[in-house]
Tab-separated table of N, CA and C in Angstrom:
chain	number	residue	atom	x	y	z
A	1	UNK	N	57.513	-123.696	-165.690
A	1	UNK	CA	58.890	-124.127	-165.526
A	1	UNK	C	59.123	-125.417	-166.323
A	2	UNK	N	60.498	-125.418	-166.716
A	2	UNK	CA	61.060	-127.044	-167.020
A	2	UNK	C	60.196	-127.952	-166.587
A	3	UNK	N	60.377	-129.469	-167.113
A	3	UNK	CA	60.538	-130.850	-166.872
A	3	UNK	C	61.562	-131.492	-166.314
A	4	UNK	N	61.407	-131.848	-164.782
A	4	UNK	CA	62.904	-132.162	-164.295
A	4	UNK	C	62.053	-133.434	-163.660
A	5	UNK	N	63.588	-134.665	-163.408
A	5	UNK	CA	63.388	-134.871	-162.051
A	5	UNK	C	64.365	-134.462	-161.162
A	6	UNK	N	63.558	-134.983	-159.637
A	6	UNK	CA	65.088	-134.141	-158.605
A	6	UNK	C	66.187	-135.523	-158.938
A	7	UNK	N	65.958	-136.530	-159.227
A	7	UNK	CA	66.873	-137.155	-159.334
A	7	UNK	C	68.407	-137.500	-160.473
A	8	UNK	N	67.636	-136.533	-162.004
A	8	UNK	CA	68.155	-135.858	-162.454
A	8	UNK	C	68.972	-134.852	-162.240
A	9	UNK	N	68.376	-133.957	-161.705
A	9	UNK	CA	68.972	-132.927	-161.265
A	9	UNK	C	70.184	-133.212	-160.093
A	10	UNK	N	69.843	-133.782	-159.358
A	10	UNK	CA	71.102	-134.354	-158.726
A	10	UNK	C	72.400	-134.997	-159.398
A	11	UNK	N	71.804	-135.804	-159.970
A	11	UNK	CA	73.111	-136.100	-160.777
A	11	UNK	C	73.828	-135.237	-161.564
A	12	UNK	N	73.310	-134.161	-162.256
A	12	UNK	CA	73.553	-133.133	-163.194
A	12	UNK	C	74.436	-131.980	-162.258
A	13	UNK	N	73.447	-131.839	-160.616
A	13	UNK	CA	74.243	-130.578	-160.354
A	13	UNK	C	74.120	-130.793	-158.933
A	14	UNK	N	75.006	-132.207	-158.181
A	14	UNK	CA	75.297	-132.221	-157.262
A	14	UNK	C	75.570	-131.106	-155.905
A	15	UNK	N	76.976	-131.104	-156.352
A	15	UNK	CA	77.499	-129.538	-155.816
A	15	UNK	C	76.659	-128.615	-155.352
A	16	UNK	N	75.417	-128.635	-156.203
A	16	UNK	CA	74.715	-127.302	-156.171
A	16	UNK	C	73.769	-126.872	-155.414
A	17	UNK	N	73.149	-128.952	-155.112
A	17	UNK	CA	71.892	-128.577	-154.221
A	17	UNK	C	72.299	-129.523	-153.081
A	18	UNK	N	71.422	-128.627	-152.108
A	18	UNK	CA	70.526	-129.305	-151.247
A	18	UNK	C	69.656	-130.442	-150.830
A	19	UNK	N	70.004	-131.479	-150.123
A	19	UNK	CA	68.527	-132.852	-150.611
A	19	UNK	C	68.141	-132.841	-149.020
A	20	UNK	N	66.354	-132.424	-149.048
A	20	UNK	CA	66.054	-131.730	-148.085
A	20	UNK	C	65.828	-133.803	-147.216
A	21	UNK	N	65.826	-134.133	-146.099
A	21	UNK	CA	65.412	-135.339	-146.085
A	21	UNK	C	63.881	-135.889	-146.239
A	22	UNK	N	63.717	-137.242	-146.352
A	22	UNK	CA	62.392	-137.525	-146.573
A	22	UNK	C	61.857	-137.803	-146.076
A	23	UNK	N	61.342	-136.691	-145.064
A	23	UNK	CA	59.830	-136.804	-144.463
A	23	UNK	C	58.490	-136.161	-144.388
A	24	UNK	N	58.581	-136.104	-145.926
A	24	UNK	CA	57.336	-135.355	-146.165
A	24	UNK	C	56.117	-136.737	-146.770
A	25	UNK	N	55.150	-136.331	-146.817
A	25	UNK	CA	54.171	-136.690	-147.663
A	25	UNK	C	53.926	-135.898	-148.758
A	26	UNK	N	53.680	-136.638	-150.243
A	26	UNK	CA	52.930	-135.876	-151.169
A	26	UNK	C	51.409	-135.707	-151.314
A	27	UNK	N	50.922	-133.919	-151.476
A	27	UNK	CA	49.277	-133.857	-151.420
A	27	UNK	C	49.302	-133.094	-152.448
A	28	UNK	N	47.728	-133.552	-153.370
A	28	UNK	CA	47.637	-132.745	-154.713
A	28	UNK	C	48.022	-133.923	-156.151
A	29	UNK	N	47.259	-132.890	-157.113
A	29	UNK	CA	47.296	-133.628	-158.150
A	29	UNK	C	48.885	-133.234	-158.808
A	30	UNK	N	49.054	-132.078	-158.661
A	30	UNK	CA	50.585	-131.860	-159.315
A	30	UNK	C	51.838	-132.409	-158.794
A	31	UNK	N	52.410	-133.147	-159.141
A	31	UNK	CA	53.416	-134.634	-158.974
A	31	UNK	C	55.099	-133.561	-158.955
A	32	UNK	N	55.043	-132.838	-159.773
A	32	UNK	CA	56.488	-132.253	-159.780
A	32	UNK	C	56.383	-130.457	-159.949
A	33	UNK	N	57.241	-129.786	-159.048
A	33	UNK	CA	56.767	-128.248	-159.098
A	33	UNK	C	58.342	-127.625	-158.791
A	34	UNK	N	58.283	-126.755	-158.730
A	34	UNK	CA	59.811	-126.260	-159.097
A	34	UNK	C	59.394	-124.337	-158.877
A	35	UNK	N	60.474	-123.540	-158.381
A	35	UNK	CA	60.321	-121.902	-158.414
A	35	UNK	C	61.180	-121.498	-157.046
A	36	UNK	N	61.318	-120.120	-157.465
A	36	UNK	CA	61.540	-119.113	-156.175
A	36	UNK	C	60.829	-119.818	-154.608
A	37	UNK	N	61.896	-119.573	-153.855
A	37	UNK	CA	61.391	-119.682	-152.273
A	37	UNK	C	60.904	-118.491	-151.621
A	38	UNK	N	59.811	-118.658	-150.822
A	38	UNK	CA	58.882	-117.652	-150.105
A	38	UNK	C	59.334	-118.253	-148.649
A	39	UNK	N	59.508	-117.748	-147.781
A	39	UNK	CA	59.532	-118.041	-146.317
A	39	UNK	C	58.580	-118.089	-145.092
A	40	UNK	N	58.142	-118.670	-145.045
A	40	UNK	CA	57.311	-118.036	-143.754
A	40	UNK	C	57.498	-119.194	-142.220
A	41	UNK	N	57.895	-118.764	-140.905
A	41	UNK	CA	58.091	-119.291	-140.162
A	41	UNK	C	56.647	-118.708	-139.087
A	42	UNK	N	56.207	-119.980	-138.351
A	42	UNK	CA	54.925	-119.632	-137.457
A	42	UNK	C	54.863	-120.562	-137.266
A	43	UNK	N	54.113	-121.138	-135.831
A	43	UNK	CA	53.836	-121.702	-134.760
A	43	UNK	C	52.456	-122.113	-134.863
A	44	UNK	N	51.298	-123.217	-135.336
A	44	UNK	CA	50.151	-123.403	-135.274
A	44	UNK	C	48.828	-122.269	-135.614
A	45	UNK	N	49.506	-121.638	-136.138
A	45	UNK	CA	48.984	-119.926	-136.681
A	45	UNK	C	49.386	-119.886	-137.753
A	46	UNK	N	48.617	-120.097	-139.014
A	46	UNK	CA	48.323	-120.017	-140.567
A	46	UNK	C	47.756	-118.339	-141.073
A	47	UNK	N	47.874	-117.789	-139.983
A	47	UNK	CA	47.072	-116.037	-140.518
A	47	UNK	C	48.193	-115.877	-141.850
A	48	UNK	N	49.324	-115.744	-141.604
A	48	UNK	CA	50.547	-115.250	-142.723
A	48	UNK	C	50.522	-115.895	-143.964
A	49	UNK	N	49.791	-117.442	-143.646
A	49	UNK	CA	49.728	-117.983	-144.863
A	49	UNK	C	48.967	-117.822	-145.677
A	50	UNK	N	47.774	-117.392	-145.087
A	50	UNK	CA	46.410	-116.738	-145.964
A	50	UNK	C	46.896	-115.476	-146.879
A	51	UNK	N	47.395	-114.870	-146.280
A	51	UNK	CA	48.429	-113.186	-146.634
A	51	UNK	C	49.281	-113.467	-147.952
A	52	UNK	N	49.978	-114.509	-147.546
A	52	UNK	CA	51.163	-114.857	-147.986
A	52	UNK	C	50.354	-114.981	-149.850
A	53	UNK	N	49.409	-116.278	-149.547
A	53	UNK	CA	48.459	-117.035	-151.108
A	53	UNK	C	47.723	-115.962	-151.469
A	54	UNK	N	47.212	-115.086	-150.979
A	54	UNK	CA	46.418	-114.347	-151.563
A	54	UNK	C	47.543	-113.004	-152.711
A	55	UNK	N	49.053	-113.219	-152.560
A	55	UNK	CA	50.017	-112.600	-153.163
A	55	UNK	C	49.793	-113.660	-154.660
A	56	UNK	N	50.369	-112.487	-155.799
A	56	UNK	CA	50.632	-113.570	-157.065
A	56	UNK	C	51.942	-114.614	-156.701
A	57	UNK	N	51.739	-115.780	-156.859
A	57	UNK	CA	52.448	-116.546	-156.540
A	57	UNK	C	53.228	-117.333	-157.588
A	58	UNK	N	53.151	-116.666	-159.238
A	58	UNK	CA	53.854	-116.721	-160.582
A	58	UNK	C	55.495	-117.527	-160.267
A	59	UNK	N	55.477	-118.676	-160.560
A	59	UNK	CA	57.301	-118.872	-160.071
A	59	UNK	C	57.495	-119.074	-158.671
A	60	UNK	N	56.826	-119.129	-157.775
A	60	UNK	CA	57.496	-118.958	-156.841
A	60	UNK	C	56.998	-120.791	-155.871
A	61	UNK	N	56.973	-120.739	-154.262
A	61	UNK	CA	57.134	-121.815	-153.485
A	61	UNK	C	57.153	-121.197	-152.576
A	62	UNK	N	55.675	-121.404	-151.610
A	62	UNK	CA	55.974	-120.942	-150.207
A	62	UNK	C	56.374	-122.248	-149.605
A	63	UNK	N	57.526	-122.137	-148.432
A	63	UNK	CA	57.837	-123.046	-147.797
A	63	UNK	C	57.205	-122.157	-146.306
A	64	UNK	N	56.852	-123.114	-145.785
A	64	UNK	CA	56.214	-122.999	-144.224
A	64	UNK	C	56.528	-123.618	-143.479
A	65	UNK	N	57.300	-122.901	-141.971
A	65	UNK	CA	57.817	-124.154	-141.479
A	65	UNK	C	57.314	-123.362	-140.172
A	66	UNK	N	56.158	-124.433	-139.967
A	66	UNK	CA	54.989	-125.133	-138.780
A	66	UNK	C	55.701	-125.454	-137.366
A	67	UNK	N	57.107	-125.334	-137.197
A	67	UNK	CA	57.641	-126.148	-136.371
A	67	UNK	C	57.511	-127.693	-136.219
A	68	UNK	N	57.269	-128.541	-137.447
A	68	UNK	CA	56.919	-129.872	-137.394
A	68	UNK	C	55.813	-129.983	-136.345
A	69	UNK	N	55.001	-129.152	-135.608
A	69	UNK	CA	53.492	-129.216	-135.287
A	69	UNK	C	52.598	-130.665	-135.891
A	70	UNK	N	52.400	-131.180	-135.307
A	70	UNK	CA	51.490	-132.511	-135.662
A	70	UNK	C	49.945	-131.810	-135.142
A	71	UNK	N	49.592	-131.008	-134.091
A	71	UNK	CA	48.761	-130.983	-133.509
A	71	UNK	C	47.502	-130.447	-134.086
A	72	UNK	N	47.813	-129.818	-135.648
A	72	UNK	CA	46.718	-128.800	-136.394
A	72	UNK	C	47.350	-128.806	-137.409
A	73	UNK	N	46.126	-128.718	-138.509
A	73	UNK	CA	46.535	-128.024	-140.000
A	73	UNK	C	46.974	-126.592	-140.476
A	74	UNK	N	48.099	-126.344	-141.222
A	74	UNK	CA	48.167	-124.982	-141.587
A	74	UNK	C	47.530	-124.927	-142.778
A	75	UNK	N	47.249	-125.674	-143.901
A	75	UNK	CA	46.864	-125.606	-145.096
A	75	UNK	C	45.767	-126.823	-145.056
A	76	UNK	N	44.517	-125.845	-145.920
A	76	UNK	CA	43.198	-127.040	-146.306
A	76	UNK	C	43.029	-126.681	-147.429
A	77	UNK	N	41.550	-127.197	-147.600
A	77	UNK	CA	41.064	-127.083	-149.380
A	77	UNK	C	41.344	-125.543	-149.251
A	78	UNK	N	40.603	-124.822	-148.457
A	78	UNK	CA	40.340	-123.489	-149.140
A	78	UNK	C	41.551	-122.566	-149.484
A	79	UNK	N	42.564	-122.947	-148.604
A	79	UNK	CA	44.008	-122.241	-148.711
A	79	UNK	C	44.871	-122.884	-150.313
A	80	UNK	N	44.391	-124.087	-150.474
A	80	UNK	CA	44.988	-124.575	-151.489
A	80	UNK	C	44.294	-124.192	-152.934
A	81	UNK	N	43.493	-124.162	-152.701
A	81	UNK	CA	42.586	-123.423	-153.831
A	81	UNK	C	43.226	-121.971	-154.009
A	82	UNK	N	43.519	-121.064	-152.959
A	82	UNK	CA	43.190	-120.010	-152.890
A	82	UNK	C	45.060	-119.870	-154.143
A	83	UNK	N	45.699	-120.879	-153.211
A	83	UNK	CA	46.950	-120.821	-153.821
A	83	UNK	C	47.033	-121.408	-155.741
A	84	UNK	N	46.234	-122.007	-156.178
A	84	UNK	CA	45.846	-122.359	-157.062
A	84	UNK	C	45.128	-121.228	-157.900
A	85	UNK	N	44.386	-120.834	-157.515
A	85	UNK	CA	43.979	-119.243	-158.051
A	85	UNK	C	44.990	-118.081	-158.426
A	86	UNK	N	45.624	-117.764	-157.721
A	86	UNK	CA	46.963	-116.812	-157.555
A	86	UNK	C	48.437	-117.279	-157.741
A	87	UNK	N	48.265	-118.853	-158.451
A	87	UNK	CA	49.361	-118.900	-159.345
A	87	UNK	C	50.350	-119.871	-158.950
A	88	UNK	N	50.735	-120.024	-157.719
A	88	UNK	CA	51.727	-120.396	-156.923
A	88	UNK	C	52.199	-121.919	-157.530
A	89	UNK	N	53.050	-121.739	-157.889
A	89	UNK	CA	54.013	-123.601	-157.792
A	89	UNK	C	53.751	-124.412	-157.135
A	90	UNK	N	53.325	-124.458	-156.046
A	90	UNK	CA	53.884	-125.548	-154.706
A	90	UNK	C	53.883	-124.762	-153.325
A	91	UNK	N	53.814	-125.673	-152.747
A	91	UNK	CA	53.601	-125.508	-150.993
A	91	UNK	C	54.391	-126.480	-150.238
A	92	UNK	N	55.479	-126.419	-149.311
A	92	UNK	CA	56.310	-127.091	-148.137
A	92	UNK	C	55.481	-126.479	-147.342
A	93	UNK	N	55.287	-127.990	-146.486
A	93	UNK	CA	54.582	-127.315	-145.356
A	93	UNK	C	55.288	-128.051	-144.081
A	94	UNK	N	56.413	-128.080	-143.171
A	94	UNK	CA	56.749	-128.313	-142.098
A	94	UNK	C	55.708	-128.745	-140.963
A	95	UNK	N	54.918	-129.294	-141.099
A	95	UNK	CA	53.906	-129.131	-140.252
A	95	UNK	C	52.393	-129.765	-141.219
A	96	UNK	N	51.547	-129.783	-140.779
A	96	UNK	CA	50.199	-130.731	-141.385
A	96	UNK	C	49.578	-130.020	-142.141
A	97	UNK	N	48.610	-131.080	-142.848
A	97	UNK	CA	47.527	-130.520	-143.942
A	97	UNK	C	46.148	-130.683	-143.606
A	98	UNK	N	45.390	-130.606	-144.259
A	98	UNK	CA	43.433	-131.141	-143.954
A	98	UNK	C	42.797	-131.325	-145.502
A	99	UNK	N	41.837	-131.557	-144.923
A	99	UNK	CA	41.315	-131.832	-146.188
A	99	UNK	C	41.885	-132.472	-147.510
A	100	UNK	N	42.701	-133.573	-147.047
A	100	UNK	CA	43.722	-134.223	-148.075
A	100	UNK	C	42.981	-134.529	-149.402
A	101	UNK	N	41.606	-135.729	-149.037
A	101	UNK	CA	40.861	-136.113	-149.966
A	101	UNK	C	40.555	-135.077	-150.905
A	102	UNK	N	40.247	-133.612	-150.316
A	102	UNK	CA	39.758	-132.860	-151.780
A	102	UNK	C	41.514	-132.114	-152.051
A	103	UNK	N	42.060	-131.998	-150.996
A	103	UNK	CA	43.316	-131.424	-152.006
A	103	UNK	C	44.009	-132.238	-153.223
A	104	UNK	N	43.968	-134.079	-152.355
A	104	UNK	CA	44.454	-134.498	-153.723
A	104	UNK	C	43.590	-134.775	-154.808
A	105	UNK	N	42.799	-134.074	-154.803
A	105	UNK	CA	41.797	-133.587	-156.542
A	105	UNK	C	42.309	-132.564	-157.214
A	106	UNK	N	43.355	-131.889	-156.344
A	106	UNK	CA	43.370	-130.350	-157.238
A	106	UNK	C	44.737	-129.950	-157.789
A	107	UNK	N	44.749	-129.536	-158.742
A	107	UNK	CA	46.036	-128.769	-159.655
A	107	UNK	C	47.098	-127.989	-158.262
A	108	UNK	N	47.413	-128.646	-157.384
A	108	UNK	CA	48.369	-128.218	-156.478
A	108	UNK	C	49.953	-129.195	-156.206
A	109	UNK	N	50.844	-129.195	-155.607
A	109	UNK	CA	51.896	-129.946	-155.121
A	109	UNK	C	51.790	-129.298	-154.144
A	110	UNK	N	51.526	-130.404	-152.729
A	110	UNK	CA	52.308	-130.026	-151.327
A	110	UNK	C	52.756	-130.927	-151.230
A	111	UNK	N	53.778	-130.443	-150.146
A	111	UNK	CA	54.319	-131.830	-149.176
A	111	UNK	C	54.775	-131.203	-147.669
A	112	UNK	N	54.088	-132.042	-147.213
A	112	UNK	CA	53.594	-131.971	-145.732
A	112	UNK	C	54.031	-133.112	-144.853
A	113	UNK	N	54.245	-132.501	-143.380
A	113	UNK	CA	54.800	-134.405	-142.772
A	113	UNK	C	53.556	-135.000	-142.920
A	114	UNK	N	51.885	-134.549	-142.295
A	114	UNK	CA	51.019	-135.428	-142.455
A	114	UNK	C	50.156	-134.774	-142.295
A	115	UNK	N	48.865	-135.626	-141.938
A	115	UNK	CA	47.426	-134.726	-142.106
A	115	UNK	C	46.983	-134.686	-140.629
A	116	UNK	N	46.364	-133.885	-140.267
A	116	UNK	CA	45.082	-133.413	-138.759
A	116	UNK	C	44.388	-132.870	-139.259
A	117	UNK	N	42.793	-133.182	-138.702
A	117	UNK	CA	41.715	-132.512	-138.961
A	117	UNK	C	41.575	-131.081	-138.490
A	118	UNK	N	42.554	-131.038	-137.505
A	118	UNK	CA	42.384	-129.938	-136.433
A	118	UNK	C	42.605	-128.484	-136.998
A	119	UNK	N	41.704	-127.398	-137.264
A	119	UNK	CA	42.751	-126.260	-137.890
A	119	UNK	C	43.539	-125.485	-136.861
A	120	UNK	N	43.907	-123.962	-137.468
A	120	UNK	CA	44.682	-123.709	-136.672
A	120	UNK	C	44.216	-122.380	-135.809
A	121	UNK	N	45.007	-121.741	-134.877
A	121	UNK	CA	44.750	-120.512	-134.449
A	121	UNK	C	44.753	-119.760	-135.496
A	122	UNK	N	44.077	-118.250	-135.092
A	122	UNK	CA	44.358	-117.365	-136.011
A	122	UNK	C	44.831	-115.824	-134.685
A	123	UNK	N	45.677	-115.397	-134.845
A	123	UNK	CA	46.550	-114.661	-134.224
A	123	UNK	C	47.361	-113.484	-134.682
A	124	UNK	N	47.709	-113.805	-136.271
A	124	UNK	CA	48.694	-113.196	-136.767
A	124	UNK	C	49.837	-112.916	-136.251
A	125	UNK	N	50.579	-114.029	-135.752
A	125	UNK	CA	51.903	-114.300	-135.557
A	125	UNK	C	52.806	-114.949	-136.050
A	126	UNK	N	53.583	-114.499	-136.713
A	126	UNK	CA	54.662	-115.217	-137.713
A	126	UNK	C	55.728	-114.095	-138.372
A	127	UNK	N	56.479	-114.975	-138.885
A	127	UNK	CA	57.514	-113.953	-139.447
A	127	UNK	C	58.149	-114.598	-141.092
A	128	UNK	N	57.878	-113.369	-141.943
A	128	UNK	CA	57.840	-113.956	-143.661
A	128	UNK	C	59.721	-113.640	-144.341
A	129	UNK	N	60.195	-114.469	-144.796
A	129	UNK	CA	61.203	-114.315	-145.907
A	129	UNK	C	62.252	-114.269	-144.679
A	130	UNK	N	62.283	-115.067	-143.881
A	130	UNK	CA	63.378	-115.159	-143.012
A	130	UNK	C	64.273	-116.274	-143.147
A	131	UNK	N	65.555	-117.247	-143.238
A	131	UNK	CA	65.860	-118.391	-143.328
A	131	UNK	C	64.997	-118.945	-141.978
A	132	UNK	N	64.786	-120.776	-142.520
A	132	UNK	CA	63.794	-121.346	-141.797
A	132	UNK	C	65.328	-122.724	-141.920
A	133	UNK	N	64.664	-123.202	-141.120
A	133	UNK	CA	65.894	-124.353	-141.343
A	133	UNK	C	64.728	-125.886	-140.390
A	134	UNK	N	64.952	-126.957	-141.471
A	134	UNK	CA	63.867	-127.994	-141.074
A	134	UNK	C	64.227	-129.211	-142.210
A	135	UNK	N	64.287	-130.391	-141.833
A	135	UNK	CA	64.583	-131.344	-143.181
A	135	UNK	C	65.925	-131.329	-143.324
A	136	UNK	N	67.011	-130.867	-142.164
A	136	UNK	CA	68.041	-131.006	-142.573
A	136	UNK	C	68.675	-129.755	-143.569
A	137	UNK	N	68.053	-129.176	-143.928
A	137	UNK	CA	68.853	-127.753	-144.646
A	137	UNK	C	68.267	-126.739	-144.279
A	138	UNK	N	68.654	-125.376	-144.650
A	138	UNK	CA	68.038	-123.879	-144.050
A	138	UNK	C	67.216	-123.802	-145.758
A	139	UNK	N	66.057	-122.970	-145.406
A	139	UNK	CA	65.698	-122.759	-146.568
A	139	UNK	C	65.475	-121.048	-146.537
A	140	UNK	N	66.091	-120.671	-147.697
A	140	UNK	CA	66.163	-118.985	-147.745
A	140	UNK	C	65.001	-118.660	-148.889
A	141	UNK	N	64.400	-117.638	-149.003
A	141	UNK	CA	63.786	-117.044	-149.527
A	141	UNK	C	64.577	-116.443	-150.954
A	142	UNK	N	64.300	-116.603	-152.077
A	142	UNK	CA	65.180	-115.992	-153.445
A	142	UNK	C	65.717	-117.723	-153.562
A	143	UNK	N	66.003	-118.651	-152.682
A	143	UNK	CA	66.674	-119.810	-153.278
A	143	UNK	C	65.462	-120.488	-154.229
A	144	UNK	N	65.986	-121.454	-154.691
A	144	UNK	CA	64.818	-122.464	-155.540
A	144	UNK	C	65.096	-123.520	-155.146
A	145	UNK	N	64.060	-124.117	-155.708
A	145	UNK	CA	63.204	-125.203	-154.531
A	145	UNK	C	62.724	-126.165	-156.287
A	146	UNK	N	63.448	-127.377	-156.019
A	146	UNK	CA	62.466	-128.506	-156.843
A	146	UNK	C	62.125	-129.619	-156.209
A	147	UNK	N	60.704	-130.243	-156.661
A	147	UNK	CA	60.260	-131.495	-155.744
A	147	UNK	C	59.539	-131.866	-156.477
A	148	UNK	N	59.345	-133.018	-156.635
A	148	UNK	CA	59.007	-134.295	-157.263
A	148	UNK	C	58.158	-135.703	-156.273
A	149	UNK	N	58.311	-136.644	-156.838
A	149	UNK	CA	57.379	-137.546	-155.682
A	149	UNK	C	58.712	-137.986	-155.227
A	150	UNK	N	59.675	-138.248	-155.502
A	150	UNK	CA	61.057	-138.864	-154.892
A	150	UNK	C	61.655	-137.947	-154.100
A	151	UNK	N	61.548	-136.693	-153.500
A	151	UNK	CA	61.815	-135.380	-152.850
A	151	UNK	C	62.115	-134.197	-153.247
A	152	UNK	N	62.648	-133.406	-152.412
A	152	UNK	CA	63.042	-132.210	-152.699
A	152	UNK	C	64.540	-131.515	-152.731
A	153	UNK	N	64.760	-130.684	-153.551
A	153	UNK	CA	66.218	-130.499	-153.810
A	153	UNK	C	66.156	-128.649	-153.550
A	154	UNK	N	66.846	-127.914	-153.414
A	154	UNK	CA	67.004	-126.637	-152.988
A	154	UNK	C	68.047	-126.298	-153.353
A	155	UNK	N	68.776	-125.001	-154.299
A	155	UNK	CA	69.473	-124.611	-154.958
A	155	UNK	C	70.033	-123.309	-154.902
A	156	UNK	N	70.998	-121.984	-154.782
A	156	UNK	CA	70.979	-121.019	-154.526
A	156	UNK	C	71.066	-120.684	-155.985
A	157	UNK	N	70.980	-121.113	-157.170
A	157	UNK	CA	71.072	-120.979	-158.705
A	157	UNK	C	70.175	-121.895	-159.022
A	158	UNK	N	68.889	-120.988	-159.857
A	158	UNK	CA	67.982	-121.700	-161.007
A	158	UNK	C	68.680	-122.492	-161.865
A	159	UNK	N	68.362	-123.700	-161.629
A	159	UNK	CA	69.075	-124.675	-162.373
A	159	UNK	C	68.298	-125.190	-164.045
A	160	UNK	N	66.891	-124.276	-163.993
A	160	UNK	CA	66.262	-124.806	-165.182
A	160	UNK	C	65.856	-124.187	-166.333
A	161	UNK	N	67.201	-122.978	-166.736
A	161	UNK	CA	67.162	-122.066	-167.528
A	161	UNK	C	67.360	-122.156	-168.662
């Protein structure tokens, strides 16, 4: 994808987006990521997300929304890797990370509220490509999603064509 910032982009195409609020943390070596939205909504149960990364993830942005869960990680090294392998842009994660120290070594962008060591259940309960709504906006699946270290912006039109 393009070279943006979201703060650019705001100025350029107000109207257009979304400015999700800022309470994420940035994890990973990749600073700015941009693509298609993936959905997935679940409760301290990461099974969907394993499912989800192991898909080609070419263009796209899973957003995950954890229920702001502090209590466990949905994403660690191995999920971030796995997403790094299979292509993926970027990761929103509503909810925590692990293994920060080796994620921020690796060719990834998340942003996460924060970190727990704790992982998670595994259950397979969740539900994929549904609107999720968290940060102050709904996030739909097919929308696009740009984020940067200054935040994130959300768009129902690819703005970087």
């Amino acid at each position: 994808m393009n070279s943006f910032t979201t703060a650019d982009l705001w100025d350029e195409h107000e109207t257009l987006l979304s400015c999700v609020a800022p309470i994420f943390n940035h994890f990973g070596n990749k600073k700015v990521f941009s693509g298609i939205i993936r959905t997935i909504k679940l409760f301290e149960d990461n099974s969907f997300v394993r499912q989800q990364l192991e898909a080609d993830g070419q263009g796209k942005v899973l957003v995950i929304d954890g229920g702001g869960s502090l209590r466990c990680a949905l994403i660690g090294d191995q999920l971030a890797a796995l997403a790094i392998q299979n292509n993926w842009e970027g990761i929103i994660v509503n909810g925590c990370v692990r293994d920060s120290q080796i994620i921020n070594s690796m060719n990834i962008g998340i942003k996460a509220l924060n970190t727990c060591p704790a992982k998670s259940v595994k259950r397979n309960i969740g539900e994929i490509d549904i609107p999720v709504k968290f940060g102050g906006i709904t996030f739909t699946s097919e929308d696009y999603i740009y984020a940067d270290v200054d935040g994130i912006l959300v768009s129902k039109l690819n703005l970087l064509k």
